[in-house]
mmCIF file of C-alpha atoms in Angstrom:
data_model
loop_
_atom_site.group_PDB
_atom_site.id
_atom_site.type_symbol
_atom_site.label_atom_id
_atom_site.label_comp_id
_atom_site.label_asym_id
_atom_site.label_seq_id
_atom_site.Cartn_x
_atom_site.Cartn_y
_atom_site.Cartn_z
ATOM 1 C CA UNK F 269 19.256 -10.932 -7.543
ATOM 2 C CA UNK F 270 18.652 -11.624 -11.329
ATOM 3 C CA UNK F 271 21.301 -11.642 -12.523
ATOM 4 C CA UNK F 272 22.936 -14.094 -9.971
ATOM 5 C CA UNK F 273 20.336 -16.440 -11.541
ATOM 6 C CA UNK F 274 21.684 -15.491 -14.808
ATOM 7 C CA UNK F 275 25.315 -16.534 -15.052
ATOM 8 C CA UNK F 276 23.664 -19.518 -12.721
ATOM 9 C CA UNK F 277 22.245 -21.021 -16.411
ATOM 10 C CA UNK F 278 24.880 -19.352 -18.485
ATOM 11 C CA UNK F 279 27.430 -22.037 -16.177
ATOM 12 C CA UNK F 280 25.429 -25.328 -16.198
ATOM 13 C CA UNK F 281 24.316 -24.333 -21.064
ATOM 14 C CA UNK F 282 28.619 -23.898 -21.310
ATOM 15 C CA UNK F 283 28.609 -27.266 -18.996
ATOM 16 C CA UNK F 284 26.128 -29.124 -20.447
ATOM 17 C CA UNK F 285 27.075 -28.351 -23.820
ATOM 18 C CA UNK F 286 31.146 -28.906 -22.743
ATOM 19 C CA UNK F 287 30.288 -32.410 -22.373
ATOM 20 C CA UNK F 288 28.776 -32.688 -25.975
ATOM 21 C CA UNK F 289 30.400 -30.275 -28.434
ATOM 22 C CA UNK F 290 31.970 -32.774 -29.622
ATOM 23 C CA UNK F 291 28.983 -34.165 -31.900
ATOM 24 C CA UNK F 292 28.664 -31.284 -32.737
ATOM 25 C CA UNK F 293 30.497 -29.991 -36.946
ATOM 26 C CA UNK F 294 30.945 -26.695 -38.296
ATOM 27 C CA UNK F 295 31.033 -25.537 -41.528
ATOM 28 C CA UNK F 296 30.090 -22.501 -42.932
ATOM 29 C CA UNK F 297 28.743 -22.587 -47.214
ATOM 30 C CA UNK F 298 28.807 -19.686 -49.260
ATOM 31 C CA UNK F 299 26.155 -19.947 -51.888
ATOM 32 C CA UNK F 300 25.302 -17.539 -55.791
ATOM 33 C CA UNK F 301 22.384 -18.579 -57.914
ATOM 34 C CA UNK F 302 21.882 -17.249 -61.038
ATOM 35 C CA UNK F 303 20.086 -17.265 -64.412
ATOM 36 C CA UNK F 304 20.767 -18.464 -68.170
ATOM 37 C CA UNK F 305 18.828 -15.585 -70.364
ATOM 38 C CA UNK F 306 19.839 -17.026 -73.582
ATOM 39 C CA UNK F 307 17.213 -17.612 -75.427
ATOM 40 C CA UNK F 308 16.302 -21.502 -75.705
ATOM 41 C CA UNK F 309 13.620 -23.349 -76.880
ATOM 42 C CA UNK F 310 14.259 -25.708 -75.144
ATOM 43 C CA UNK F 311 10.196 -27.707 -73.941
ATOM 44 C CA UNK F 312 9.538 -27.793 -69.969
ATOM 45 C CA UNK F 313 7.697 -30.740 -68.880
ATOM 46 C CA UNK F 314 4.413 -28.993 -65.747
ATOM 47 C CA UNK F 315 6.006 -28.561 -62.780
ATOM 48 C CA UNK F 316 4.667 -27.518 -59.805
ATOM 49 C CA UNK F 317 6.453 -25.138 -57.760
ATOM 50 C CA UNK F 318 8.212 -26.148 -54.237
ATOM 51 C CA UNK F 319 7.240 -27.685 -51.454
ATOM 52 C CA UNK F 320 9.100 -26.421 -47.796
ATOM 53 C CA UNK F 321 10.174 -28.809 -45.078
ATOM 54 C CA UNK F 322 8.132 -27.228 -41.837
ATOM 55 C CA UNK F 323 11.610 -27.156 -40.801
ATOM 56 C CA UNK F 324 12.860 -24.860 -43.152
ATOM 57 C CA UNK F 325 14.738 -23.139 -42.340
ATOM 58 C CA UNK F 326 14.087 -18.528 -43.751
ATOM 59 C CA UNK F 327 17.049 -16.336 -43.532
ATOM 60 C CA UNK F 328 16.650 -13.858 -46.356
ATOM 61 C CA UNK F 329 12.513 -12.159 -44.305
ATOM 62 C CA UNK F 330 14.138 -11.052 -41.746
ATOM 63 C CA UNK F 331 16.875 -8.998 -43.606
ATOM 64 C CA UNK F 332 14.621 -7.900 -46.655
ATOM 65 C CA UNK F 333 10.672 -7.048 -44.781
ATOM 66 C CA UNK F 334 9.998 -4.051 -43.470
ATOM 67 C CA UNK F 335 6.989 -4.228 -40.451
ATOM 68 C CA UNK F 336 4.230 -1.384 -41.388
ATOM 69 C CA UNK F 337 2.380 -2.835 -38.575
ATOM 70 C CA UNK F 338 1.230 0.792 -37.771
ATOM 71 C CA UNK F 339 0.638 2.078 -41.322
ATOM 72 C CA UNK F 340 -1.178 -0.532 -42.735
ATOM 73 C CA UNK F 341 -3.822 -0.486 -40.096
ATOM 74 C CA UNK F 342 -3.140 3.502 -39.247
ATOM 75 C CA UNK F 343 -3.116 2.587 -35.446
ATOM 76 C CA UNK F 344 -0.302 2.232 -33.723
ATOM 77 C CA UNK F 345 -1.146 -0.766 -31.574
ATOM 78 C CA UNK F 346 0.600 -2.466 -28.517
ATOM 79 C CA UNK F 347 3.120 -5.339 -28.619
ATOM 80 C CA UNK F 348 3.122 -7.181 -25.174
ATOM 81 C CA UNK F 349 5.918 -5.077 -23.422
ATOM 82 C CA UNK F 350 3.397 -2.265 -24.144
ATOM 83 C CA UNK F 351 0.261 -3.708 -22.243
ATOM 84 C CA UNK F 352 2.590 -4.566 -19.407
ATOM 85 C CA UNK F 353 3.663 -1.020 -18.789
ATOM 86 C CA UNK F 354 1.329 1.603 -20.418
ATOM 87 C CA UNK F 355 -0.647 1.467 -22.872
ATOM 88 C CA UNK F 356 -0.973 5.596 -22.993
ATOM 89 C CA UNK F 357 0.510 5.259 -26.865
ATOM 90 C CA UNK F 358 -1.641 2.839 -28.038
ATOM 91 C CA UNK F 359 -4.325 3.082 -30.754
ATOM 92 C CA UNK F 360 -7.068 0.130 -30.203
ATOM 93 C CA UNK F 361 -5.949 -2.478 -27.968
ATOM 94 C CA UNK F 362 -7.119 -5.424 -31.045
ATOM 95 C CA UNK F 363 -4.347 -4.364 -33.304
ATOM 96 C CA UNK F 364 -1.319 -6.939 -31.793
ATOM 97 C CA UNK F 365 -0.658 -8.517 -35.170
ATOM 98 C CA UNK F 366 2.620 -7.134 -36.369
ATOM 99 C CA UNK F 367 2.579 -6.367 -40.114
ATOM 100 C CA UNK F 368 5.388 -6.954 -42.922
ATOM 101 C CA UNK F 369 5.943 -5.511 -46.226
ATOM 102 C CA UNK F 370 7.946 -7.539 -48.812
ATOM 103 C CA UNK F 371 9.379 -5.236 -51.509
ATOM 104 C CA UNK F 372 8.547 -5.653 -54.907
ATOM 105 C CA UNK F 373 12.983 -7.327 -55.748
ATOM 106 C CA UNK F 374 14.659 -9.490 -53.517
ATOM 107 C CA UNK F 375 18.465 -7.247 -53.851
ATOM 108 C CA UNK F 376 20.822 -9.866 -54.887
ATOM 109 C CA UNK F 377 23.378 -9.681 -52.163
ATOM 110 C CA UNK F 378 21.953 -10.395 -49.009
ATOM 111 C CA UNK F 379 23.927 -10.124 -45.793
ATOM 112 C CA UNK F 380 23.564 -9.749 -41.319
ATOM 113 C CA UNK F 381 24.515 -6.076 -41.264
ATOM 114 C CA UNK F 382 27.120 -6.274 -39.164
ATOM 115 C CA UNK F 383 29.699 -9.800 -38.898
ATOM 116 C CA UNK F 384 28.317 -13.219 -37.140
ATOM 117 C CA UNK F 385 30.049 -16.009 -35.810
ATOM 118 C CA UNK F 386 28.184 -19.640 -34.770
ATOM 119 C CA UNK F 387 28.172 -20.603 -30.424
ATOM 120 C CA UNK F 388 27.859 -24.342 -29.403
ATOM 121 C CA UNK F 389 23.867 -25.045 -29.579
ATOM 122 C CA UNK F 390 22.963 -22.204 -32.246
ATOM 123 C CA UNK F 391 20.712 -22.162 -35.390
ATOM 124 C CA UNK F 392 21.994 -20.478 -38.746
ATOM 125 C CA UNK F 393 23.756 -18.421 -38.716
ATOM 126 C CA UNK F 394 23.012 -15.130 -42.226
ATOM 127 C CA UNK F 395 26.874 -14.005 -41.742
ATOM 128 C CA UNK F 396 27.010 -10.624 -43.677
ATOM 129 C CA UNK F 397 28.313 -10.309 -46.713
ATOM 130 C CA UNK F 398 32.150 -9.484 -46.077
ATOM 131 C CA UNK F 399 32.411 -12.624 -44.237
ATOM 132 C CA UNK F 400 31.927 -12.918 -48.398
ATOM 133 C CA UNK F 401 34.315 -14.799 -50.510
ATOM 134 C CA UNK F 402 32.974 -15.406 -53.727
ATOM 135 C CA UNK F 403 33.550 -11.744 -55.238
ATOM 136 C CA UNK F 404 35.614 -11.870 -58.056
ATOM 137 C CA UNK F 405 33.725 -15.148 -58.985
ATOM 138 C CA UNK F 406 30.196 -13.478 -59.269
ATOM 139 C CA UNK F 407 32.318 -10.656 -61.227
ATOM 140 C CA UNK F 408 33.386 -12.786 -63.264
ATOM 141 C CA UNK F 409 29.478 -14.377 -64.127
ATOM 142 C CA UNK F 410 28.223 -11.134 -63.491
ATOM 143 C CA UNK F 411 30.373 -10.303 -66.857
ATOM 144 C CA UNK F 412 28.908 -12.804 -69.235
ATOM 145 C CA UNK F 413 26.469 -12.616 -72.020
ATOM 146 C CA UNK F 414 22.675 -13.300 -70.922
ATOM 147 C CA UNK F 415 23.423 -13.890 -67.499
ATOM 148 C CA UNK F 416 21.159 -12.506 -64.105
ATOM 149 C CA UNK F 417 22.120 -12.850 -60.953
ATOM 150 C CA UNK F 418 20.085 -13.701 -58.282
ATOM 151 C CA UNK F 419 20.502 -14.116 -54.890
ATOM 152 C CA UNK F 420 24.190 -13.906 -52.789
ATOM 153 C CA UNK F 421 24.739 -15.406 -49.180
ATOM 154 C CA UNK F 422 26.567 -17.397 -46.513
ATOM 155 C CA UNK F 423 25.877 -19.362 -43.196
ATOM 156 C CA UNK F 424 27.195 -21.829 -40.925
ATOM 157 C CA UNK F 425 25.682 -24.108 -40.195
ATOM 158 C CA UNK F 426 25.856 -26.506 -38.025
ATOM 159 C CA UNK F 427 25.918 -29.753 -39.912
ATOM 160 C CA UNK F 428 23.373 -32.856 -39.624
ATOM 161 C CA UNK F 429 21.608 -36.651 -40.891
ATOM 162 C CA UNK F 430 19.623 -36.312 -42.809
ATOM 163 C CA UNK F 431 16.201 -37.319 -40.615
ATOM 164 C CA UNK F 432 17.969 -34.082 -38.689
ATOM 165 C CA UNK F 433 18.989 -32.208 -41.069
ATOM 166 C CA UNK F 434 17.183 -28.558 -41.500
ATOM 167 C CA UNK F 435 17.401 -26.800 -45.279
ATOM 168 C CA UNK F 436 17.943 -23.077 -46.086
ATOM 169 C CA UNK F 437 14.821 -20.646 -47.708
ATOM 170 C CA UNK F 438 16.345 -19.863 -51.139
ATOM 171 C CA UNK F 439 15.365 -17.357 -53.087
ATOM 172 C CA UNK F 440 15.616 -13.882 -55.161
ATOM 173 C CA UNK F 441 14.862 -11.969 -57.539
ATOM 174 C CA UNK F 442 11.127 -10.102 -59.097
ATOM 175 C CA UNK F 443 7.326 -11.293 -56.580
ATOM 176 C CA UNK F 444 4.621 -12.627 -59.019
ATOM 177 C CA UNK F 445 1.756 -11.925 -56.530
ATOM 178 C CA UNK F 446 0.350 -9.495 -57.692
ATOM 179 C CA UNK F 447 -0.602 -11.907 -61.175
ATOM 180 C CA UNK F 448 0.218 -15.287 -59.903
ATOM 181 C CA UNK F 449 -0.619 -17.313 -57.495
ATOM 182 C CA UNK F 450 2.045 -19.899 -55.871
ATOM 183 C CA UNK F 451 0.887 -22.489 -57.569
ATOM 184 C CA UNK F 452 1.472 -20.436 -61.003
ATOM 185 C CA UNK F 453 -2.091 -19.482 -61.857
ATOM 186 C CA UNK F 454 -3.606 -15.779 -62.680
ATOM 187 C CA UNK F 455 -4.964 -13.823 -59.980
ATOM 188 C CA UNK F 456 -7.961 -11.755 -60.305
ATOM 189 C CA UNK F 457 -6.253 -8.095 -59.172
ATOM 190 C CA UNK F 458 -8.917 -6.481 -56.241
ATOM 191 C CA UNK F 459 -9.663 -2.736 -56.633
ATOM 192 C CA UNK F 460 -7.801 -1.680 -53.963
ATOM 193 C CA UNK F 461 -9.976 0.722 -51.455
ATOM 194 C CA UNK F 462 -7.614 0.398 -48.696
ATOM 195 C CA UNK F 463 -6.523 4.467 -49.924
ATOM 196 C CA UNK F 464 -10.491 5.421 -49.949
ATOM 197 C CA UNK F 465 -10.348 4.809 -46.119
ATOM 198 C CA UNK F 466 -9.330 7.634 -44.205
ATOM 199 C CA UNK F 467 -6.731 7.684 -41.819
ATOM 200 C CA UNK F 468 -8.972 8.799 -39.878
ATOM 201 C CA UNK F 469 -12.395 6.143 -39.944
ATOM 202 C CA UNK F 470 -10.330 3.523 -38.845
ATOM 203 C CA UNK F 471 -13.974 3.536 -36.621
ATOM 204 C CA UNK F 472 -16.291 2.741 -38.791
ATOM 205 C CA UNK F 473 -14.653 -0.753 -39.603
ATOM 206 C CA UNK F 474 -15.436 -1.592 -36.064
ATOM 207 C CA UNK F 475 -11.654 0.457 -35.196
ATOM 208 C CA UNK F 476 -10.086 -2.212 -37.203
ATOM 209 C CA UNK F 477 -9.096 -2.144 -40.079
ATOM 210 C CA UNK F 478 -7.402 -5.341 -41.168
ATOM 211 C CA UNK F 479 -4.744 -4.564 -44.439
ATOM 212 C CA UNK F 480 -4.649 -7.649 -46.667
ATOM 213 C CA UNK F 481 -1.783 -9.991 -46.292
ATOM 214 C CA UNK F 482 -0.131 -11.631 -49.968
ATOM 215 C CA UNK F 483 2.540 -13.728 -49.749
ATOM 216 C CA UNK F 484 4.659 -13.044 -52.603
ATOM 217 C CA UNK F 485 5.569 -15.835 -55.891
ATOM 218 C CA UNK F 486 9.254 -15.412 -56.212
ATOM 219 C CA UNK F 487 11.297 -15.528 -59.686
ATOM 220 C CA UNK F 488 13.790 -18.305 -57.186
ATOM 221 C CA UNK F 489 12.954 -19.767 -54.584
ATOM 222 C CA UNK F 490 12.574 -23.178 -52.858
ATOM 223 C CA UNK F 491 15.244 -25.019 -51.177
ATOM 224 C CA UNK F 492 18.295 -25.617 -50.515
ATOM 225 C CA UNK F 493 19.532 -29.033 -48.358
ATOM 226 C CA UNK F 494 22.721 -29.859 -46.545
ATOM 227 C CA UNK F 495 23.888 -33.127 -44.501
ATOM 228 C CA UNK F 496 26.414 -35.104 -43.256
ATOM 229 C CA UNK F 497 26.529 -39.254 -43.671
ATOM 230 C CA UNK F 498 30.455 -39.590 -43.847
ATOM 231 C CA UNK F 499 30.166 -37.786 -46.840
ATOM 232 C CA UNK F 500 29.179 -33.889 -47.044
ATOM 233 C CA UNK F 501 24.936 -34.169 -49.283
ATOM 234 C CA UNK F 502 24.222 -31.330 -51.271
ATOM 235 C CA UNK F 503 20.455 -31.475 -51.904
ATOM 236 C CA UNK F 504 18.886 -28.631 -54.155
ATOM 237 C CA UNK F 505 15.421 -28.491 -54.691
ATOM 238 C CA UNK F 506 14.660 -24.857 -55.979
ATOM 239 C CA UNK F 507 12.456 -23.730 -59.508
ATOM 240 C CA UNK F 508 12.485 -20.639 -61.560
ATOM 241 C CA UNK F 509 9.128 -19.072 -62.400
ATOM 242 C CA UNK F 510 8.488 -18.086 -65.492
ATOM 243 C CA UNK F 511 5.287 -16.238 -66.742
ATOM 244 C CA UNK F 512 4.300 -17.973 -69.665
ATOM 245 C CA UNK F 513 1.342 -18.840 -71.567
ATOM 246 C CA UNK F 514 -1.504 -22.466 -70.635
ATOM 247 C CA UNK F 515 -4.132 -24.094 -71.935
ATOM 248 C CA UNK F 516 -6.320 -24.165 -69.144
ATOM 249 C CA UNK F 517 -10.487 -24.875 -68.057
ATOM 250 C CA UNK F 518 -12.748 -21.851 -69.399
ATOM 251 C CA UNK F 519 -14.788 -19.783 -66.096
ATOM 252 C CA UNK F 520 -17.114 -16.738 -67.903
ATOM 253 C CA UNK F 521 -15.652 -15.198 -65.422
ATOM 254 C CA UNK F 522 -11.824 -15.869 -66.532
ATOM 255 C CA UNK F 523 -12.717 -15.496 -70.112
ATOM 256 C CA UNK F 524 -12.697 -11.781 -69.870
ATOM 257 C CA UNK F 525 -10.227 -11.710 -67.234
ATOM 258 C CA UNK F 526 -8.192 -12.405 -69.667
ATOM 259 C CA UNK F 527 -9.274 -12.319 -72.687
ATOM 260 C CA UNK F 528 -8.645 -15.218 -74.070
ATOM 261 C CA UNK F 529 -8.722 -17.206 -76.749
ATOM 262 C CA UNK F 530 -11.584 -20.373 -76.071
ATOM 263 C CA UNK F 531 -11.018 -23.559 -78.191
ATOM 264 C CA UNK F 532 -13.792 -26.682 -78.051
ATOM 265 C CA UNK F 533 -15.890 -24.017 -76.098
ATOM 266 C CA UNK F 534 -14.129 -26.007 -71.973
ATOM 267 C CA UNK F 535 -10.099 -24.826 -72.042
ATOM 268 C CA UNK F 536 -8.539 -20.945 -72.923
ATOM 269 C CA UNK F 537 -5.392 -19.769 -73.823
ATOM 270 C CA UNK F 538 -4.259 -18.025 -70.078
ATOM 271 C CA UNK F 539 -1.052 -16.491 -68.362
ATOM 272 C CA UNK F 540 0.805 -19.056 -66.022
ATOM 273 C CA UNK F 541 3.948 -18.442 -63.753
ATOM 274 C CA UNK F 542 6.158 -21.669 -65.056
ATOM 275 C CA UNK F 543 7.974 -23.616 -62.727
ATOM 276 C CA UNK F 544 11.528 -25.028 -64.516
ATOM 277 C CA UNK F 545 13.382 -27.011 -62.129
ATOM 278 C CA UNK F 546 16.496 -27.638 -60.272
ATOM 279 C CA UNK F 547 16.315 -30.924 -58.089
ATOM 280 C CA UNK F 548 19.913 -32.676 -57.287
ATOM 281 C CA UNK F 549 21.925 -33.667 -55.140
ATOM 282 C CA UNK F 550 25.053 -34.304 -54.372
ATOM 283 C CA UNK F 551 27.652 -35.666 -52.492
ATOM 284 C CA UNK F 552 30.811 -33.784 -52.277
ATOM 285 C CA UNK F 553 33.088 -32.490 -50.215
ATOM 286 C CA UNK F 554 34.355 -29.312 -47.993
ATOM 287 C CA UNK F 555 36.574 -26.516 -49.756
ATOM 288 C CA UNK F 556 35.660 -28.078 -53.273
ATOM 289 C CA UNK F 557 34.471 -25.305 -55.514
ATOM 290 C CA UNK F 558 30.901 -27.064 -57.117
ATOM 291 C CA UNK F 559 29.344 -25.205 -60.260
ATOM 292 C CA UNK F 560 25.417 -26.909 -60.879
ATOM 293 C CA UNK F 561 24.094 -26.510 -64.183
ATOM 294 C CA UNK F 562 21.039 -26.135 -65.596
ATOM 295 C CA UNK F 563 19.773 -24.628 -69.085
ATOM 296 C CA UNK F 564 17.851 -21.958 -66.901
ATOM 297 C CA UNK F 565 20.192 -21.573 -63.920
ATOM 298 C CA UNK F 566 24.450 -21.793 -62.584
ATOM 299 C CA UNK F 567 24.861 -22.548 -58.571
ATOM 300 C CA UNK F 568 27.836 -22.154 -57.592
ATOM 301 C CA UNK F 569 28.365 -23.481 -54.355
ATOM 302 C CA UNK F 570 31.500 -23.915 -51.043
ATOM 303 C CA UNK F 571 31.550 -25.702 -48.801
ATOM 304 C CA UNK F 572 34.440 -24.675 -45.294
ATOM 305 C CA UNK F 573 35.919 -26.028 -43.188
ATOM 306 C CA UNK F 574 35.520 -23.292 -40.248
ATOM 307 C CA UNK F 575 36.835 -22.736 -36.751
ATOM 308 C CA UNK F 576 34.546 -24.901 -34.245
ATOM 309 C CA UNK F 577 31.906 -22.432 -31.760
ATOM 310 C CA UNK F 578 33.388 -22.937 -28.059
ATOM 311 C CA UNK F 579 31.195 -20.885 -26.004
ATOM 312 C CA UNK F 580 27.611 -20.276 -25.677
ATOM 313 C CA UNK F 581 25.590 -17.775 -26.722
ATOM 314 C CA UNK F 582 25.517 -14.969 -24.440
ATOM 315 C CA UNK F 583 22.049 -14.468 -22.207
ATOM 316 C CA UNK F 584 20.228 -11.089 -23.073
ATOM 317 C CA UNK F 585 20.113 -9.792 -19.384
ATOM 318 C CA UNK F 586 15.914 -8.655 -20.067
ATOM 319 C CA UNK F 587 16.003 -5.799 -17.188
ATOM 320 C CA UNK F 588 20.068 -4.462 -17.485
ATOM 321 C CA UNK F 589 21.376 -2.749 -19.341
ATOM 322 C CA UNK F 590 24.437 -3.237 -21.715
ATOM 323 C CA UNK F 591 26.999 -1.823 -18.456
ATOM 324 C CA UNK F 592 24.956 -4.153 -16.505
ATOM 325 C CA UNK F 593 22.785 -1.476 -14.440
ATOM 326 C CA UNK F 594 19.537 -1.406 -13.940
ATOM 327 C CA UNK F 595 16.536 -0.100 -15.918
ATOM 328 C CA UNK F 596 14.131 1.939 -14.786
ATOM 329 C CA UNK F 597 11.262 0.016 -13.861
ATOM 330 C CA UNK F 598 7.203 2.076 -14.262
ATOM 331 C CA UNK F 599 4.167 0.178 -12.330
#
């Protein structure tokens, strides 16, 4: 019965999309971002880090993050599936939220594990590295002196108007969260007490130990928004973060932390993570290779025409094996 219902839903969905398929306009996008590390005396005006829109699509975090829920809390935890079937392997019912870990530096090459293709009505699709076409370009640029590769990825998206378009999150490089917050201010690193709690002593914490959650502060961060308005447009809203020093209002705690030189009794020279912005909007043509130049950053982009998707994504028949046989059910 479940299988028949799923097939019926898939048929109805396919018919509904066949009517509106002409409204979808899919393109393939490839991006390579690199840093110019050659010495520069250029002074940058103080700028805030990029503000990300609520509808920004993040395809990188799922690739680089690791679920460490059990390790971080020293518990197995319970998922909604566990509660519906068997809770015998759950050490504590309060542990249900996933805790993710991220690397100290983002890999340059970001891609899906296997080749992908878009379906009608689907959101942005990250492609495998083998589906990119910038290999020769990246090798050529990487051989230049004072160049550091930051991130390279390829995806497919249905181009929308500017009002409906969803920006794509782009980040890479080092994570500065141990020393700076997102706005560039130095942070006082608290003593690491997590290791002082024995794996078997979590009961002293009320039966639940919540690991600290610190959002990464990436060396490169921001978004790229591509939209269609008779022509294709690319909006870059990126920033390169670099450690420097800045005069800030002093407090006794901050003065002791930084051991900085106090000037006029109110300000002091302290570590600061500077944001160097790259904000550009350009009308482009598909198929052409586009280069966005900047004293500290370089972006190579290409928007390519692609075969338009003709079918909807198959529905996952929950409760069935890939062969279509019912899975064992335990009550």
